[in-house]
PDB file of C-alpha atoms in Angstrom:
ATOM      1  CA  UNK C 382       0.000   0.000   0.000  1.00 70.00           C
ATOM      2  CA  UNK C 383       3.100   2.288   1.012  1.00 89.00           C
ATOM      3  CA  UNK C 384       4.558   1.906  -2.479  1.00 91.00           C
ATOM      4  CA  UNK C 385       1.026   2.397  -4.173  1.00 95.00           C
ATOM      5  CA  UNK C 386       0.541   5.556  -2.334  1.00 95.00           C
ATOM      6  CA  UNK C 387       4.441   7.126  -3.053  1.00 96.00           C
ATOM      7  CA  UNK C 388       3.355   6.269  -6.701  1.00 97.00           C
ATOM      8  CA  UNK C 389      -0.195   7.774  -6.781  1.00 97.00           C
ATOM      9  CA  UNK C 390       1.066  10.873  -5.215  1.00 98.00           C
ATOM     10  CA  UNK C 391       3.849  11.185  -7.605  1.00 98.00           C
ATOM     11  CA  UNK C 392       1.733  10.875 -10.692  1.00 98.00           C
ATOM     12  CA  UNK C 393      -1.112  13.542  -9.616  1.00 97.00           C
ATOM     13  CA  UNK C 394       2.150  16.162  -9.218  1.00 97.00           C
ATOM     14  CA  UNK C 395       3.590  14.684 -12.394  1.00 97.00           C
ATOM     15  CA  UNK C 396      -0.021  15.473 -14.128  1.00 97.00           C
ATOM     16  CA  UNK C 397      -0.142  18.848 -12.352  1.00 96.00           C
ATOM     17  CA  UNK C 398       3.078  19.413 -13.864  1.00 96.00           C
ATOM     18  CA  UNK C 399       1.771  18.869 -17.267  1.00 97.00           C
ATOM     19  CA  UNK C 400      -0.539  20.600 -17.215  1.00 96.00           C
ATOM     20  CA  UNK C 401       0.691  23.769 -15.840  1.00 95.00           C
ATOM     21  CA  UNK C 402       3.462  23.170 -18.611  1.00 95.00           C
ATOM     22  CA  UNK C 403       0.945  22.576 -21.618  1.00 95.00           C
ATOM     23  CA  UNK C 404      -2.776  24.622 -20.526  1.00 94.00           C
ATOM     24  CA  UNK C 405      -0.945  27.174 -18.303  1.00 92.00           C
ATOM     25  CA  UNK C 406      -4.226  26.569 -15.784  1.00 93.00           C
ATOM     26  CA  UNK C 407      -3.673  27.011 -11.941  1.00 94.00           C
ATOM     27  CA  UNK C 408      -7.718  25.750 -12.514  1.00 93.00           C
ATOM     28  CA  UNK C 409      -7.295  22.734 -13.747  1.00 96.00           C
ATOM     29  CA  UNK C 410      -3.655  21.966 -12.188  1.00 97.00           C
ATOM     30  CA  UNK C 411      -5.667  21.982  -8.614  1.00 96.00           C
ATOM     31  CA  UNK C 412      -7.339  18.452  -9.081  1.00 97.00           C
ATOM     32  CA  UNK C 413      -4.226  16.663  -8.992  1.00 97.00           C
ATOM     33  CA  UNK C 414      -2.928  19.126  -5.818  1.00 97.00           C
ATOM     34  CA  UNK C 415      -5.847  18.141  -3.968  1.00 97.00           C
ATOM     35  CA  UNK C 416      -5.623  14.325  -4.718  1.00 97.00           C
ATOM     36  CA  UNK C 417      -1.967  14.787  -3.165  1.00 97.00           C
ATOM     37  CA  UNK C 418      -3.586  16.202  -0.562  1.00 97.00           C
ATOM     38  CA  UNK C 419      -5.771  13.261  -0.167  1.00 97.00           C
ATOM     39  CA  UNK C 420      -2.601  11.227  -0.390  1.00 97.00           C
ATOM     40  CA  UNK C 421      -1.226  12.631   2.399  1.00 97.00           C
ATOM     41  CA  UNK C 422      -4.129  12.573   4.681  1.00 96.00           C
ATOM     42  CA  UNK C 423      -4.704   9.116   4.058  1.00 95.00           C
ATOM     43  CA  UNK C 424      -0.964   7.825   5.239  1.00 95.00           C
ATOM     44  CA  UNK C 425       0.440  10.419   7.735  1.00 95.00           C
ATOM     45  CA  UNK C 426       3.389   7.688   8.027  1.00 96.00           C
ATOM     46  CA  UNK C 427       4.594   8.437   4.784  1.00 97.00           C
ATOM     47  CA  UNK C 428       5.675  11.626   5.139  1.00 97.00           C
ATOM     48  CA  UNK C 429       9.188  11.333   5.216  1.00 97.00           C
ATOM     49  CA  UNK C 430       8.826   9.622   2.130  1.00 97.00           C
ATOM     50  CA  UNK C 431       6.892  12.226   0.432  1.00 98.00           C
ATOM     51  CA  UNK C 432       9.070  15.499   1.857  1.00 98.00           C
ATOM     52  CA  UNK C 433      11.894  12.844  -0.230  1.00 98.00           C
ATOM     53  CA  UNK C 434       9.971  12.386  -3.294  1.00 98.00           C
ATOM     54  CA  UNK C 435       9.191  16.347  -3.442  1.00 98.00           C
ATOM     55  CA  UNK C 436      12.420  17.400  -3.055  1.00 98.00           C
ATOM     56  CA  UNK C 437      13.936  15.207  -5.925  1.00 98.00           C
ATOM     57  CA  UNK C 438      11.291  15.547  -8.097  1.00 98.00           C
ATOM     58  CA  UNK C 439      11.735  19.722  -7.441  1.00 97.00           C
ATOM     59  CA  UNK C 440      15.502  18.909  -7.592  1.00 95.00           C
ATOM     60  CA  UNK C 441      15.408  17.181 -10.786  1.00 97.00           C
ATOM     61  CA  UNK C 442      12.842  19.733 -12.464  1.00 95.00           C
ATOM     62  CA  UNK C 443      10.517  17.577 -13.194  1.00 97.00           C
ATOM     63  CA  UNK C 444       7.521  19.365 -11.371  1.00 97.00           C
ATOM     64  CA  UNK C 445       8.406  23.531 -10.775  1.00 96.00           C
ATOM     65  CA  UNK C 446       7.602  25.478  -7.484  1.00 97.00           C
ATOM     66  CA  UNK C 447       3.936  26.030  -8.109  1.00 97.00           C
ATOM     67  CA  UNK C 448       3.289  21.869  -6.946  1.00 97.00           C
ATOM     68  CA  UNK C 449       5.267  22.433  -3.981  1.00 98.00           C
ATOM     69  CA  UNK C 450       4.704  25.766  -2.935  1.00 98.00           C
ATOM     70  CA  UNK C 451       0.434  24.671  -3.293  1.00 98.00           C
ATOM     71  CA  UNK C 452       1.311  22.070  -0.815  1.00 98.00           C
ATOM     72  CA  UNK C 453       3.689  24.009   1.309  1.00 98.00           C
ATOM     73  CA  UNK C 454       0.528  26.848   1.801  1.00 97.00           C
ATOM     74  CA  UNK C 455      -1.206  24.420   3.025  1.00 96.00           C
ATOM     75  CA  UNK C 456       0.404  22.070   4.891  1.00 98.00           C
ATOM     76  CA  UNK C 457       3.412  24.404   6.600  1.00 98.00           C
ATOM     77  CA  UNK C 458       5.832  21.359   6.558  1.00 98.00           C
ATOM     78  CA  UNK C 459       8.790  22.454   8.596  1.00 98.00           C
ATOM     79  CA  UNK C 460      11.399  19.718   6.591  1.00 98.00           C
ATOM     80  CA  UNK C 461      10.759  21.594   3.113  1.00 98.00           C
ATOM     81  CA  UNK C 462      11.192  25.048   4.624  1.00 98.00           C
ATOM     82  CA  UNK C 463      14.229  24.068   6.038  1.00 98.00           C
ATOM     83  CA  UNK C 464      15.539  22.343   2.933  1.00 97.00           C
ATOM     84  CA  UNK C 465      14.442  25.674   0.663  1.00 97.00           C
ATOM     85  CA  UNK C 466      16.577  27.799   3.179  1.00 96.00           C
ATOM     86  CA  UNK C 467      19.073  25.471   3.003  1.00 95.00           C
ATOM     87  CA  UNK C 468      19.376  25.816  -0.558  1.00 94.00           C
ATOM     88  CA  UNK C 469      19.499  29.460  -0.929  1.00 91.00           C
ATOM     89  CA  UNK C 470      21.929  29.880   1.773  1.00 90.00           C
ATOM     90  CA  UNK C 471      24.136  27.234  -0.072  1.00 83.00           C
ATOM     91  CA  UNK C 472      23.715  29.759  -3.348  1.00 71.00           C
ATOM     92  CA  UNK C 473      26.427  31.364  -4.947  1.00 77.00           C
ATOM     93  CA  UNK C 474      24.301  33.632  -5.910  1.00 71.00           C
ATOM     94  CA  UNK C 475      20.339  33.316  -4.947  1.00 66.00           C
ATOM     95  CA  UNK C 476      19.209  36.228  -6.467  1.00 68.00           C
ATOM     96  CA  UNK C 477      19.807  34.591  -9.533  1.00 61.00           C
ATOM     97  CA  UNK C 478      19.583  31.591  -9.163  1.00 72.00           C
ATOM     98  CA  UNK C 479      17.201  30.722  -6.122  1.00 84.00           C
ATOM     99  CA  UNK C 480      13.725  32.101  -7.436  1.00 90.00           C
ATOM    100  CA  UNK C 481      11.827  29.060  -7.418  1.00 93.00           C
ATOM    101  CA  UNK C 482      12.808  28.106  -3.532  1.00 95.00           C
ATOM    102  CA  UNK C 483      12.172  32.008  -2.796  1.00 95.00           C
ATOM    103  CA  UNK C 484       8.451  30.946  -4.257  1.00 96.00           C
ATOM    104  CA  UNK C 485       8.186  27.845  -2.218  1.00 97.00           C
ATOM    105  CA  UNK C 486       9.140  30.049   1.120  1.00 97.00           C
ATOM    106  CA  UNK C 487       6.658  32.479   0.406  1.00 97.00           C
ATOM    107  CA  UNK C 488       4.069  29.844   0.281  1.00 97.00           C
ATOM    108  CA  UNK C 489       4.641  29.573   3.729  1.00 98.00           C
ATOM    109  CA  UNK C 490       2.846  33.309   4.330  1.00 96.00           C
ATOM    110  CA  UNK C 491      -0.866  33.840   5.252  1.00 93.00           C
ATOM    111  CA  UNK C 492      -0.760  36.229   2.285  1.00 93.00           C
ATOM    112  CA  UNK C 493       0.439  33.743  -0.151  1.00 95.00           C
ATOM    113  CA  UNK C 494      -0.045  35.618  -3.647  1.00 93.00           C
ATOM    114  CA  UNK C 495      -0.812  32.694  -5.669  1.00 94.00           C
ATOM    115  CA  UNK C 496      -3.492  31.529  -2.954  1.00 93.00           C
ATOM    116  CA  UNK C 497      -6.267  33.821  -5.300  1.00 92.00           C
ATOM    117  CA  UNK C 498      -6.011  31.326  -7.954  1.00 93.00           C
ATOM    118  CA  UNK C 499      -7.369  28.336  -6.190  1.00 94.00           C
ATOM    119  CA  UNK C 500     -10.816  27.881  -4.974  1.00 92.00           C
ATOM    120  CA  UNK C 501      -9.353  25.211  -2.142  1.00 91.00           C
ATOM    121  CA  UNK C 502      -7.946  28.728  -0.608  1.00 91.00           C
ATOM    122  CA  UNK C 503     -10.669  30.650  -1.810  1.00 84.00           C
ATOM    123  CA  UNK C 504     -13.009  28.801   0.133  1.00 80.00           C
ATOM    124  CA  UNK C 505     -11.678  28.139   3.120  1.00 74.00           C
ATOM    125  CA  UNK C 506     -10.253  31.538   3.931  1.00 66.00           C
ATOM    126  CA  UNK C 507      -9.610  32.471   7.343  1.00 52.00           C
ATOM    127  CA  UNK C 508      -9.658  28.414   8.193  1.00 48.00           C
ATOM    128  CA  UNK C 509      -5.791  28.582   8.618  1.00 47.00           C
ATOM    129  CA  UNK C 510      -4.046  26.015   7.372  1.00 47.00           C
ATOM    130  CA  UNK C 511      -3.395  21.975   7.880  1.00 47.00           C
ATOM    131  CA  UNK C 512      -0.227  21.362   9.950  1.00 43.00           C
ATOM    132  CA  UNK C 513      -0.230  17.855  11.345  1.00 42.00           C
TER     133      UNK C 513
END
C-alpha cells in the first residue's frame, strides 16, 4: 500500500506538472494538488517519504515550485522550509539563481499571492491552514 501511495502521489504532481506546462491553468492543475492532498491525509506515516519524493522531483525539475509551494501553503511542513533555506543559503548567488525556492518560502505566508487562484484557498479563507 506504502509503495502504491508514493506512486499515486507522484503521478497527480507529475499530471499537475503537465498541465501547468501545456494549458498554463492554476484551474485545472488543482485536481491533482488536492488528490496529493488526499494522499497525504490518508498515510500520515509516509511523510518522510513524500518530503523525499518532493524534493527530488523539485531537484530534478521535473515538477516547478507552483506543486510544492500549493502544498507548502497548506500544509506548513517544517522539513521543506528548512531544505528551501538550506538551498538558498548554499547559493552562490540566490538572487539569480534561487527564485523558485524564494516561491516555495513564500508559500509559507498567510498572504500567499498565488493563494487567489485556487478555490481550495478561496473557500476556506480564514480556516488557517493543515499542519499535522
Amino acid at each position: 500500500m506504502a509503495a502504491q501511495s508514493i506512486e499515486a502521489f507522484e503521478q497527480a504532481l507529475l499530471v499537475s506538472e503537465e498541465v501547468l506546462n501545456t494549458e498554463y491553468s492554476f484551474d485545472k492543475a488543482e485536481p491533482s494538488y488536492l488528490r496529493c492532498l488526499e494522499i497525504i491525509d490518508a498515510a500520515p506515516h509516509l511523510r518522510p517519504q513524500i518530503v523525499a519524493l518532493l524534493i527530488e522531483l523539485f531537484r530534478e525539475k521535473k515538477i516547478s515550485d507552483e506543486p510544492v509551494a500549493f502544498l507548502m501553503h497548506r500544509l506548513r511542513w517544517p522539513e521543506i522550509r528548512e531544505w528551501a533555506e538550506a538551498q538558498l543559503v548554499g547559493m552562490r548567488n540566490p538572487m539569480a539563481n534561487g527564485r523558485a525556492l524564494e516561491k516555495v518560502l513564500m508559500a509559507y505566508s498567510d498572504g500567499w499571492e498565488n493563494k487567489e487562484f485556487y478555490e481550495l484557498f478561496r473557500l476556506n479563507a480564514g480556516l488557517g491552514v493543515l499542519r499535522k
